[in-house]
Amino acid sequence: MRAYLPEYELKPAASLTEALTLLSDEPGVWKPFAGGTDLMVLFEAGKLLHKKFVNIWNLPELRGIEVTPEFVTLGALTTYTDVQANEVLQQEFPMLCQAASETGGLAIQNRGTLGGNIANASPAGDSPPALLVYDAELELVSTQGSRFVPYNGFHTGYKQMRMREDELIKSIHLPRVSKPLLHYYRKVGTRKAQAISKICFAAVTQVDASEIKEIRIALGSVAPTVIRCSRTEDVLRNRKVNAETISAARLELAREISPIDDIRSTARYRLRVAQNVLEDFLTSLN
Amino acid sequence: MADASRKVEINCKVNGEARTLQVYPMARLLDVLREELRLTGTKEGCGEGECGACSVLIDNVLVNSCLVPVLQAEGAEIKTIEGIASGEQLHAVQEAFIACGGAQCGICTPGMVIAAVNLLERTPNPSEADIRTGLAGNLCRCTGYMKIFEAVVRACQKQNSEARIQNPE
Ligand SMILES: Cc1cc2nc3c(=O)[nH]c(=O)nc-3n(C[C@H](O)[C@H](O)[C@H](O)COP(=O)(O)OP(=O)(O)OC[C@H]3O[C@@H](n4cnc5c(N)ncnc54)[C@H](O)[C@@H]3O)c2cc1C
Ligand code: FES
Ligand code: FES
C-alpha cells in the first residue's frame, strides 16, 4: 500500500547548525534526509515507518571532497558520480570508484550519497567493504561538536550503529598511504547496473618477495553487517601464497562469515562464492 | 488522524517557466509534475528507481523523479520531456528515435530520450560502452534495446555533422 502523504514531514534546514539543533532538540523525532534513494523507495512501498525528516541535501557543509597530504575527506553528501569524477580517488582508492560505478544506474549515482549508504546500514551496501579496507574514519557531528570513529566496528548489528540520534555523519576520512597497494574488488550480482549484490568482496594487500605483508579484506552480504575479516587476514599475513595458504584461508573465512538465505541468494551459494572469490584474489597475487 | 504535514510553497522553474506550487514537501516530484502541472510526458514505471521511465533533469543532472521529494526541487531548474523539443522542431535524439523505431509502447521513451540527451550533452562522442552506461538505468520491455542504441548513435552523428557545418575547420 502507498504511504499516506500528508502524514510525512520533510523540513528544510538553512544550515548544518539548524539541522543539528532540530536533531538535538527532539532526539529520535527527526532523521536526516539526503539523496532519498533508499528512503523514497520505502516511502513509495508504504514501508517508511519513520515520518519526520530534515532535509540535508542542500547543506554545503556536508558536500565536497578535500585532499590533504594525509587524508582524502569526503563530505557525507558525496554522490557516486562525485566519487568517480575525482582523480585522487581514481588513483589511490580505485575500489571506491569501482563500487560507485556499479551502484545503480546514472540517475541513482547522481543522487545516492556515501553518507546515506553508510547510515542506511544495509549489509549489502557496495561501498562499505571498500571503505573498510581503506581504513576509513567517520566524522560524526551534533550540537555538542564533532568526534571521529573508525568505520571498522561502526556497524554493531543489523541496522545498528555507533551513532547517537542527535548525530549525523559529516564526512568520511580516508588515510592516504604512500606504499603501493594491490586492490581487488568484486561485486557478484545478477547484472551490472541496478542489481543488489549477492556478495561483495574488497581487499588490499602488499606483497613483498612473494610473501603477504599488509592485508585487509572486507565483505558485504555475508553477515548482519558488512565485515572486516580480520581472522582471515591473520591467517594470511606473513605467508607465501600457495595451495596450503589458500585452503587455510578458505577455512577461516567460512568460520568468520555467517551468510543467510534470502530472496537474492542462499547461504550455501554465498559461502562458496565468497571462498572462490577469496581464492581468485589470492591466486591473482602470484 | 491529524495530518502532521502542511503544504508548503515551492518555487522552481519547469521547462524554463517559473512555477509556484502548494504541495506536501514529501510529494514525489513525479506526481507533482504529472498531477499538479499536468506534464504527463514523464512516466511512472516502477516507482522505485529501477526503470528510469520517470527521468528528468534537475539543474542539468539526470534523476529519477519518483525518488525526489518536491521540497528538494526548491529553486531548481527542471527539464522534462516536454521541454526537449524547441517548439515544433524535435531534438535530434527524438528524430532519431522515430527514424530508427526506437519506441514501441512508448512508456520508456520519455525517460530514454532524457537520458540520451543528457548523455550526448556530456559525452558528444560516446563509445558503445558510454552509451550502455548512460542508459543503464533505463529499462525497455519492448524494443530489445538495439533500436534505441542505434537511435543514439544516429543522433550523435547528426549532431556532430551539424556542428561541423556550423563551425567548419
Ligand atoms: C535502483 C536502485 C539501485 C541501487 N543500487 C545499489 C547498489 O548497487 N549498491 C548499493 O550499495 N546501494 C544501492 N542502492 C541504494 C542507495 O542508492 C544507497 O544506499 C545510497 O547511497 C543512499 O544514499 P541517499 O543519500 O540516497 O540516502 P537516503 O535515502 O537519503 O537516506 C538513507 C538513510 O541514511 C540516513 N542518512 C542519510 N544521510 C545521512 C547522514 N549524513 N548522516 C546520518 N544519516 C544519514 C537517512 O536518515 C536514512 O536512514 C540502490 C538504490 C536504488 C533505488
Ligand atoms: S518510475 Fe522512477 S525509476 Fe521507475
Ligand atoms: S517501448 Fe515499450 S517499454 Fe520501451
Short mmCIF file of N, CA and C in Angstrom, two decimals, chain B:
data_model
loop_
_atom_site.label_atom_id
_atom_site.label_comp_id
_atom_site.label_asym_id
_atom_site.label_seq_id
_atom_site.Cartn_x
_atom_site.Cartn_y
_atom_site.Cartn_z
N MET B 1 -6.98 10.71 12.14
CA MET B 1 -5.62 11.10 12.50
C MET B 1 -5.31 12.51 11.96
N ALA B 2 -4.73 13.32 12.80
CA ALA B 2 -4.38 14.68 12.36
C ALA B 2 -3.20 14.60 11.40
N ASP B 3 -3.29 15.35 10.34
CA ASP B 3 -2.18 15.36 9.40
C ASP B 3 -1.02 16.15 9.98
N ALA B 4 0.15 15.53 9.95
CA ALA B 4 1.31 16.18 10.55
C ALA B 4 1.82 17.28 9.64
N SER B 5 1.71 17.03 8.36
CA SER B 5 2.42 17.88 7.42
C SER B 5 1.49 18.90 6.78
N ARG B 6 2.00 20.10 6.58
CA ARG B 6 1.26 21.14 5.88
C ARG B 6 1.85 21.27 4.49
N LYS B 7 1.01 21.73 3.61
CA LYS B 7 1.55 22.03 2.29
C LYS B 7 2.51 23.22 2.41
N VAL B 8 3.50 23.21 1.58
CA VAL B 8 4.48 24.31 1.59
C VAL B 8 4.53 24.92 0.20
N GLU B 9 5.11 26.11 0.15
CA GLU B 9 5.24 26.76 -1.16
C GLU B 9 6.61 26.42 -1.75
N ILE B 10 6.60 25.93 -2.96
CA ILE B 10 7.85 25.61 -3.66
C ILE B 10 7.91 26.46 -4.92
N ASN B 11 9.05 27.11 -5.09
CA ASN B 11 9.27 27.89 -6.31
C ASN B 11 10.37 27.23 -7.13
N CYS B 12 10.04 26.95 -8.37
CA CYS B 12 11.06 26.36 -9.24
C CYS B 12 10.75 26.73 -10.68
N LYS B 13 11.66 26.36 -11.58
CA LYS B 13 11.42 26.59 -13.00
C LYS B 13 11.21 25.24 -13.65
N VAL B 14 10.18 25.13 -14.45
CA VAL B 14 9.95 23.88 -15.17
C VAL B 14 9.94 24.21 -16.66
N ASN B 15 10.84 23.60 -17.38
CA ASN B 15 10.99 23.86 -18.82
C ASN B 15 11.04 25.36 -19.11
N GLY B 16 11.79 26.06 -18.27
CA GLY B 16 12.04 27.48 -18.49
C GLY B 16 10.99 28.41 -17.90
N GLU B 17 9.89 27.84 -17.40
CA GLU B 17 8.81 28.69 -16.90
C GLU B 17 8.81 28.69 -15.38
N ALA B 18 8.72 29.87 -14.76
CA ALA B 18 8.71 29.93 -13.29
C ALA B 18 7.38 29.40 -12.77
N ARG B 19 7.46 28.56 -11.75
CA ARG B 19 6.25 27.95 -11.20
C ARG B 19 6.23 28.11 -9.69
N THR B 20 5.06 28.34 -9.14
CA THR B 20 4.88 28.34 -7.70
C THR B 20 3.87 27.26 -7.36
N LEU B 21 4.26 26.38 -6.46
CA LEU B 21 3.42 25.22 -6.15
C LEU B 21 3.05 25.19 -4.68
N GLN B 22 1.85 24.74 -4.37
CA GLN B 22 1.46 24.47 -2.99
C GLN B 22 1.37 22.96 -2.86
N VAL B 23 2.35 22.37 -2.20
CA VAL B 23 2.44 20.90 -2.21
C VAL B 23 2.94 20.38 -0.87
N TYR B 24 2.67 19.11 -0.60
CA TYR B 24 3.27 18.46 0.55
C TYR B 24 4.75 18.26 0.27
N PRO B 25 5.61 18.54 1.24
CA PRO B 25 7.05 18.53 0.96
C PRO B 25 7.59 17.15 0.54
N MET B 26 6.94 16.07 0.98
CA MET B 26 7.43 14.74 0.61
C MET B 26 6.81 14.24 -0.69
N ALA B 27 5.93 15.03 -1.31
CA ALA B 27 5.32 14.57 -2.56
C ALA B 27 6.42 14.27 -3.57
N ARG B 28 6.24 13.20 -4.32
CA ARG B 28 7.26 12.85 -5.31
C ARG B 28 7.22 13.86 -6.45
N LEU B 29 8.37 14.32 -6.87
CA LEU B 29 8.42 15.25 -7.98
C LEU B 29 7.62 14.70 -9.17
N LEU B 30 7.71 13.40 -9.39
CA LEU B 30 6.96 12.73 -10.46
C LEU B 30 5.47 13.07 -10.39
N ASP B 31 4.89 12.92 -9.20
CA ASP B 31 3.45 13.16 -9.06
C ASP B 31 3.12 14.64 -9.22
N VAL B 32 4.00 15.50 -8.73
CA VAL B 32 3.74 16.93 -8.86
C VAL B 32 3.77 17.32 -10.34
N LEU B 33 4.74 16.80 -11.06
CA LEU B 33 4.82 17.11 -12.49
C LEU B 33 3.57 16.62 -13.21
N ARG B 34 3.18 15.42 -12.92
CA ARG B 34 2.07 14.82 -13.66
C ARG B 34 0.71 15.37 -13.23
N GLU B 35 0.53 15.49 -11.90
CA GLU B 35 -0.81 15.79 -11.41
C GLU B 35 -1.06 17.28 -11.17
N GLU B 36 -0.04 17.98 -10.69
CA GLU B 36 -0.23 19.42 -10.45
C GLU B 36 0.01 20.21 -11.74
N LEU B 37 1.10 19.85 -12.42
CA LEU B 37 1.46 20.64 -13.60
C LEU B 37 0.95 20.02 -14.90
N ARG B 38 0.33 18.86 -14.79
CA ARG B 38 -0.24 18.18 -15.97
C ARG B 38 0.81 17.90 -17.04
N LEU B 39 2.04 17.73 -16.61
CA LEU B 39 3.09 17.34 -17.56
C LEU B 39 3.18 15.82 -17.52
N THR B 40 2.30 15.18 -18.29
CA THR B 40 2.16 13.73 -18.17
C THR B 40 3.11 12.98 -19.10
N GLY B 41 4.03 13.71 -19.74
CA GLY B 41 5.03 13.04 -20.57
C GLY B 41 5.94 12.17 -19.71
N THR B 42 6.25 12.63 -18.53
CA THR B 42 7.09 11.86 -17.60
C THR B 42 6.26 10.68 -17.09
N LYS B 43 6.80 9.48 -17.24
CA LYS B 43 6.03 8.28 -16.91
C LYS B 43 6.46 7.65 -15.60
N GLU B 44 5.57 6.87 -15.04
CA GLU B 44 5.93 6.04 -13.89
C GLU B 44 5.97 4.59 -14.34
N GLY B 45 7.13 3.96 -14.13
CA GLY B 45 7.23 2.53 -14.42
C GLY B 45 7.16 1.77 -13.11
N CYS B 46 8.25 1.86 -12.35
CA CYS B 46 8.39 1.02 -11.17
C CYS B 46 8.13 1.76 -9.86
N GLY B 47 8.36 3.07 -9.85
CA GLY B 47 8.23 3.83 -8.61
C GLY B 47 9.29 3.51 -7.59
N GLU B 48 10.38 2.84 -8.01
CA GLU B 48 11.44 2.55 -7.04
C GLU B 48 12.85 2.69 -7.60
N GLY B 49 13.00 3.55 -8.57
CA GLY B 49 14.34 3.88 -9.03
C GLY B 49 14.98 2.87 -9.97
N GLU B 50 14.23 1.87 -10.38
CA GLU B 50 14.83 0.79 -11.17
C GLU B 50 14.73 1.01 -12.68
N CYS B 51 13.72 1.75 -13.16
CA CYS B 51 13.41 1.66 -14.59
C CYS B 51 13.72 2.91 -15.39
N GLY B 52 13.81 4.08 -14.75
CA GLY B 52 14.17 5.29 -15.48
C GLY B 52 13.05 5.92 -16.30
N ALA B 53 11.83 5.37 -16.26
CA ALA B 53 10.73 5.96 -17.04
C ALA B 53 10.42 7.38 -16.57
N CYS B 54 10.77 7.68 -15.32
CA CYS B 54 10.43 8.97 -14.72
C CYS B 54 11.59 9.96 -14.79
N SER B 55 12.61 9.65 -15.61
CA SER B 55 13.81 10.50 -15.68
C SER B 55 13.48 11.94 -16.04
N VAL B 56 14.06 12.88 -15.31
CA VAL B 56 14.03 14.30 -15.67
C VAL B 56 15.40 14.87 -15.35
N LEU B 57 15.62 16.12 -15.77
CA LEU B 57 16.88 16.77 -15.42
C LEU B 57 16.59 17.83 -14.37
N ILE B 58 17.33 17.79 -13.27
CA ILE B 58 17.25 18.86 -12.28
C ILE B 58 18.59 19.58 -12.32
N ASP B 59 18.56 20.87 -12.62
CA ASP B 59 19.80 21.63 -12.78
C ASP B 59 20.78 20.87 -13.66
N ASN B 60 20.26 20.32 -14.74
CA ASN B 60 21.05 19.58 -15.72
C ASN B 60 21.64 18.27 -15.22
N VAL B 61 21.11 17.75 -14.13
CA VAL B 61 21.57 16.45 -13.61
C VAL B 61 20.44 15.45 -13.79
N LEU B 62 20.77 14.29 -14.35
CA LEU B 62 19.76 13.26 -14.59
C LEU B 62 19.32 12.63 -13.26
N VAL B 63 18.01 12.62 -13.01
CA VAL B 63 17.49 12.00 -11.78
C VAL B 63 16.23 11.20 -12.10
N ASN B 64 15.88 10.33 -11.16
CA ASN B 64 14.59 9.64 -11.23
C ASN B 64 13.60 10.47 -10.43
N SER B 65 12.59 11.03 -11.09
CA SER B 65 11.70 11.94 -10.36
C SER B 65 10.82 11.20 -9.35
N CYS B 66 10.76 9.87 -9.44
CA CYS B 66 9.99 9.12 -8.44
C CYS B 66 10.73 9.08 -7.11
N LEU B 67 12.02 9.41 -7.11
CA LEU B 67 12.80 9.34 -5.87
C LEU B 67 13.12 10.72 -5.30
N VAL B 68 12.57 11.76 -5.91
CA VAL B 68 12.90 13.11 -5.45
C VAL B 68 11.69 13.73 -4.75
N PRO B 69 11.80 14.04 -3.45
CA PRO B 69 10.70 14.75 -2.81
C PRO B 69 10.70 16.19 -3.31
N VAL B 70 9.53 16.74 -3.54
CA VAL B 70 9.44 18.03 -4.23
C VAL B 70 10.14 19.15 -3.46
N LEU B 71 10.25 19.00 -2.14
CA LEU B 71 10.97 20.03 -1.37
C LEU B 71 12.36 20.26 -1.94
N GLN B 72 12.98 19.18 -2.42
CA GLN B 72 14.34 19.29 -2.94
C GLN B 72 14.39 19.93 -4.32
N ALA B 73 13.24 20.29 -4.86
CA ALA B 73 13.22 20.99 -6.14
C ALA B 73 13.13 22.50 -5.93
N GLU B 74 13.09 22.94 -4.69
CA GLU B 74 13.02 24.38 -4.40
C GLU B 74 14.19 25.10 -5.08
N GLY B 75 13.86 26.11 -5.85
CA GLY B 75 14.90 26.91 -6.51
C GLY B 75 15.56 26.24 -7.70
N ALA B 76 15.12 25.05 -8.05
CA ALA B 76 15.82 24.30 -9.09
C ALA B 76 15.22 24.57 -10.47
N GLU B 77 16.01 24.23 -11.50
CA GLU B 77 15.51 24.26 -12.87
C GLU B 77 15.29 22.84 -13.31
N ILE B 78 14.05 22.55 -13.65
CA ILE B 78 13.69 21.19 -14.03
C ILE B 78 13.40 21.14 -15.51
N LYS B 79 13.91 20.10 -16.15
CA LYS B 79 13.57 19.91 -17.56
C LYS B 79 12.93 18.55 -17.72
N THR B 80 11.76 18.52 -18.33
CA THR B 80 11.07 17.26 -18.58
C THR B 80 11.06 17.01 -20.09
N ILE B 81 10.50 15.89 -20.49
CA ILE B 81 10.44 15.55 -21.92
C ILE B 81 9.72 16.65 -22.72
N GLU B 82 8.76 17.33 -22.06
CA GLU B 82 8.02 18.39 -22.77
C GLU B 82 8.94 19.55 -23.14
N GLY B 83 10.08 19.65 -22.48
CA GLY B 83 10.98 20.77 -22.75
C GLY B 83 12.15 20.41 -23.65
N ILE B 84 12.13 19.23 -24.25
CA ILE B 84 13.27 18.79 -25.05
C ILE B 84 13.23 19.33 -26.48
N ALA B 85 12.05 19.34 -27.10
CA ALA B 85 11.94 19.91 -28.45
C ALA B 85 11.97 21.43 -28.35
N SER B 86 12.39 22.10 -29.45
CA SER B 86 12.28 23.57 -29.46
C SER B 86 11.07 23.90 -30.31
N GLY B 87 9.96 24.19 -29.67
CA GLY B 87 8.72 24.45 -30.40
C GLY B 87 8.34 23.22 -31.23
N GLU B 88 8.20 23.40 -32.54
CA GLU B 88 7.82 22.29 -33.41
C GLU B 88 9.04 21.45 -33.80
N GLN B 89 10.22 22.01 -33.57
CA GLN B 89 11.44 21.33 -34.00
C GLN B 89 11.87 20.28 -32.97
N LEU B 90 11.76 19.00 -33.38
CA LEU B 90 12.17 17.94 -32.45
C LEU B 90 13.68 17.96 -32.23
N HIS B 91 14.08 17.48 -31.09
CA HIS B 91 15.50 17.31 -30.79
C HIS B 91 16.06 16.19 -31.66
N ALA B 92 17.34 16.26 -31.98
CA ALA B 92 17.97 15.23 -32.82
C ALA B 92 17.72 13.83 -32.26
N VAL B 93 17.72 13.71 -30.93
CA VAL B 93 17.50 12.40 -30.32
C VAL B 93 16.08 11.92 -30.59
N GLN B 94 15.12 12.82 -30.50
CA GLN B 94 13.72 12.44 -30.76
C GLN B 94 13.54 12.00 -32.22
N GLU B 95 14.14 12.77 -33.14
CA GLU B 95 14.04 12.41 -34.56
C GLU B 95 14.66 11.04 -34.81
N ALA B 96 15.79 10.81 -34.18
CA ALA B 96 16.47 9.53 -34.39
C ALA B 96 15.65 8.37 -33.82
N PHE B 97 14.98 8.58 -32.70
CA PHE B 97 14.12 7.53 -32.14
C PHE B 97 13.02 7.17 -33.14
N ILE B 98 12.46 8.19 -33.79
CA ILE B 98 11.41 7.93 -34.78
C ILE B 98 12.00 7.19 -35.97
N ALA B 99 13.13 7.71 -36.48
CA ALA B 99 13.73 7.13 -37.68
C ALA B 99 14.15 5.68 -37.46
N CYS B 100 14.64 5.36 -36.27
CA CYS B 100 15.18 4.02 -36.02
C CYS B 100 14.15 3.07 -35.42
N GLY B 101 12.96 3.56 -35.15
CA GLY B 101 11.97 2.69 -34.49
C GLY B 101 12.36 2.41 -33.05
N GLY B 102 12.89 3.41 -32.38
CA GLY B 102 13.35 3.23 -31.00
C GLY B 102 12.23 3.24 -29.97
N ALA B 103 10.99 3.46 -30.43
CA ALA B 103 9.87 3.47 -29.49
C ALA B 103 8.80 2.49 -29.95
N GLN B 104 8.28 1.71 -29.03
CA GLN B 104 7.13 0.86 -29.37
C GLN B 104 5.93 1.27 -28.52
N CYS B 105 5.79 0.71 -27.32
CA CYS B 105 4.65 1.13 -26.50
C CYS B 105 4.83 2.56 -26.01
N GLY B 106 6.09 2.99 -25.89
CA GLY B 106 6.37 4.38 -25.55
C GLY B 106 6.50 4.72 -24.08
N ILE B 107 6.29 3.76 -23.21
CA ILE B 107 6.35 4.07 -21.78
C ILE B 107 7.78 4.44 -21.35
N CYS B 108 8.76 3.75 -21.90
CA CYS B 108 10.13 4.05 -21.50
C CYS B 108 10.69 5.25 -22.26
N THR B 109 10.02 5.63 -23.37
CA THR B 109 10.62 6.56 -24.32
C THR B 109 10.99 7.94 -23.74
N PRO B 110 10.07 8.59 -23.01
CA PRO B 110 10.47 9.90 -22.48
C PRO B 110 11.74 9.81 -21.62
N GLY B 111 11.82 8.80 -20.80
CA GLY B 111 13.00 8.62 -19.94
C GLY B 111 14.24 8.31 -20.76
N MET B 112 14.08 7.46 -21.77
CA MET B 112 15.21 7.11 -22.64
C MET B 112 15.73 8.36 -23.35
N VAL B 113 14.79 9.17 -23.86
CA VAL B 113 15.19 10.37 -24.60
C VAL B 113 15.93 11.33 -23.66
N ILE B 114 15.39 11.52 -22.46
CA ILE B 114 16.05 12.42 -21.50
C ILE B 114 17.46 11.89 -21.19
N ALA B 115 17.57 10.60 -20.95
CA ALA B 115 18.88 10.03 -20.61
C ALA B 115 19.83 10.16 -21.79
N ALA B 116 19.32 9.96 -23.01
CA ALA B 116 20.17 10.07 -24.20
C ALA B 116 20.60 11.52 -24.44
N VAL B 117 19.68 12.46 -24.26
CA VAL B 117 20.03 13.88 -24.42
C VAL B 117 21.12 14.24 -23.41
N ASN B 118 20.93 13.79 -22.18
CA ASN B 118 21.91 14.04 -21.12
C ASN B 118 23.27 13.44 -21.48
N LEU B 119 23.25 12.22 -22.01
CA LEU B 119 24.50 11.55 -22.41
C LEU B 119 25.22 12.36 -23.48
N LEU B 120 24.49 12.77 -24.52
CA LEU B 120 25.15 13.47 -25.64
C LEU B 120 25.63 14.86 -25.24
N GLU B 121 24.96 15.47 -24.25
CA GLU B 121 25.46 16.76 -23.78
C GLU B 121 26.78 16.61 -23.04
N ARG B 122 26.90 15.52 -22.30
CA ARG B 122 28.12 15.31 -21.52
C ARG B 122 29.23 14.65 -22.31
N THR B 123 28.83 13.75 -23.22
CA THR B 123 29.81 12.98 -23.99
C THR B 123 29.40 13.05 -25.46
N PRO B 124 29.86 14.09 -26.18
CA PRO B 124 29.39 14.28 -27.56
C PRO B 124 29.79 13.13 -28.49
N ASN B 125 30.87 12.41 -28.17
CA ASN B 125 31.25 11.27 -28.99
C ASN B 125 31.30 10.00 -28.16
N PRO B 126 30.15 9.51 -27.76
CA PRO B 126 30.15 8.38 -26.83
C PRO B 126 30.62 7.09 -27.50
N SER B 127 31.36 6.29 -26.76
CA SER B 127 31.71 4.95 -27.24
C SER B 127 30.50 4.07 -26.98
N GLU B 128 30.58 2.83 -27.47
CA GLU B 128 29.50 1.89 -27.24
C GLU B 128 29.30 1.71 -25.72
N ALA B 129 30.43 1.61 -25.02
CA ALA B 129 30.35 1.44 -23.56
C ALA B 129 29.71 2.65 -22.90
N ASP B 130 30.04 3.86 -23.40
CA ASP B 130 29.44 5.08 -22.83
C ASP B 130 27.92 5.06 -22.99
N ILE B 131 27.47 4.61 -24.15
CA ILE B 131 26.01 4.58 -24.40
C ILE B 131 25.36 3.58 -23.44
N ARG B 132 26.01 2.42 -23.29
CA ARG B 132 25.46 1.42 -22.37
C ARG B 132 25.39 1.95 -20.95
N THR B 133 26.47 2.61 -20.51
CA THR B 133 26.47 3.15 -19.15
C THR B 133 25.45 4.27 -18.99
N GLY B 134 25.39 5.13 -20.01
CA GLY B 134 24.48 6.28 -19.94
C GLY B 134 23.02 5.87 -19.87
N LEU B 135 22.69 4.71 -20.46
CA LEU B 135 21.29 4.27 -20.48
C LEU B 135 21.05 3.08 -19.55
N ALA B 136 22.05 2.72 -18.73
CA ALA B 136 21.94 1.50 -17.92
C ALA B 136 20.78 1.57 -16.93
N GLY B 137 20.38 2.78 -16.55
CA GLY B 137 19.29 2.90 -15.58
C GLY B 137 17.91 2.95 -16.22
N ASN B 138 17.84 2.74 -17.53
CA ASN B 138 16.56 2.82 -18.24
C ASN B 138 16.18 1.47 -18.82
N LEU B 139 15.04 0.98 -18.40
CA LEU B 139 14.59 -0.33 -18.89
C LEU B 139 13.54 -0.15 -19.98
N CYS B 140 13.59 -1.09 -20.95
CA CYS B 140 12.58 -1.12 -22.01
C CYS B 140 12.09 -2.55 -22.12
N ARG B 141 10.78 -2.73 -22.10
CA ARG B 141 10.24 -4.09 -22.19
C ARG B 141 9.91 -4.46 -23.63
N CYS B 142 10.01 -3.51 -24.57
CA CYS B 142 9.54 -3.78 -25.93
C CYS B 142 10.64 -3.95 -26.96
N THR B 143 11.54 -2.98 -27.03
CA THR B 143 12.37 -2.88 -28.24
C THR B 143 13.55 -3.82 -28.29
N GLY B 144 13.97 -4.35 -27.16
CA GLY B 144 15.17 -5.16 -27.14
C GLY B 144 16.43 -4.31 -27.20
N TYR B 145 16.30 -3.00 -27.04
CA TYR B 145 17.40 -2.04 -26.88
C TYR B 145 18.19 -1.72 -28.14
N MET B 146 18.28 -2.64 -29.11
CA MET B 146 19.17 -2.38 -30.24
C MET B 146 18.75 -1.12 -31.00
N LYS B 147 17.44 -0.96 -31.17
CA LYS B 147 16.98 0.21 -31.95
C LYS B 147 17.18 1.50 -31.17
N ILE B 148 17.08 1.40 -29.88
CA ILE B 148 17.35 2.57 -29.05
C ILE B 148 18.83 2.95 -29.17
N PHE B 149 19.64 1.93 -29.09
CA PHE B 149 21.08 2.10 -29.23
C PHE B 149 21.42 2.76 -30.58
N GLU B 150 20.82 2.22 -31.65
CA GLU B 150 21.05 2.79 -32.99
C GLU B 150 20.60 4.24 -33.06
N ALA B 151 19.46 4.53 -32.39
CA ALA B 151 18.94 5.90 -32.41
C ALA B 151 19.94 6.86 -31.76
N VAL B 152 20.57 6.42 -30.69
CA VAL B 152 21.53 7.30 -30.01
C VAL B 152 22.74 7.53 -30.91
N VAL B 153 23.20 6.48 -31.56
CA VAL B 153 24.34 6.62 -32.47
C VAL B 153 23.99 7.59 -33.60
N ARG B 154 22.78 7.42 -34.15
CA ARG B 154 22.34 8.27 -35.27
C ARG B 154 22.24 9.74 -34.83
N ALA B 155 21.64 9.96 -33.66
CA ALA B 155 21.50 11.34 -33.15
C ALA B 155 22.87 11.97 -32.96
N CYS B 156 23.79 11.17 -32.49
CA CYS B 156 25.14 11.65 -32.23
C CYS B 156 25.81 12.04 -33.54
N GLN B 157 25.67 11.19 -34.58
CA GLN B 157 26.27 11.51 -35.89
C GLN B 157 25.68 12.79 -36.45
N LYS B 158 24.34 12.92 -36.32
CA LYS B 158 23.67 14.09 -36.87
C LYS B 158 24.14 15.36 -36.16
N GLN B 159 24.19 15.29 -34.84
CA GLN B 159 24.62 16.46 -34.07
C GLN B 159 26.03 16.87 -34.45
N ASN B 160 26.89 15.86 -34.59
CA ASN B 160 28.28 16.18 -34.89
C ASN B 160 28.45 16.72 -36.30
N SER B 161 27.64 16.20 -37.26
CA SER B 161 27.79 16.73 -38.62
C SER B 161 27.23 18.15 -38.68
N GLU B 162 26.14 18.42 -37.92
CA GLU B 162 25.62 19.79 -37.88
C GLU B 162 26.63 20.74 -37.26
N ALA B 163 27.30 20.25 -36.24
CA ALA B 163 28.31 21.08 -35.57
C ALA B 163 29.43 21.42 -36.56
N ARG B 164 29.77 20.43 -37.42
CA ARG B 164 30.83 20.69 -38.41
C ARG B 164 30.39 21.73 -39.44
N ILE B 165 29.09 21.66 -39.81
CA ILE B 165 28.60 22.64 -40.79
C ILE B 165 28.63 24.05 -40.19
N GLN B 166 28.24 24.11 -38.89
CA GLN B 166 28.22 25.43 -38.24
C GLN B 166 29.61 25.97 -37.96
N ASN B 167 30.55 25.08 -37.62
CA ASN B 167 31.91 25.53 -37.32
C ASN B 167 32.90 24.83 -38.24
N PRO B 168 32.90 25.20 -39.53
CA PRO B 168 33.82 24.50 -40.43
C PRO B 168 35.27 24.78 -40.03
N GLU B 169 36.13 23.73 -40.22
CA GLU B 169 37.52 23.88 -39.77
C GLU B 169 38.27 24.86 -40.65
#
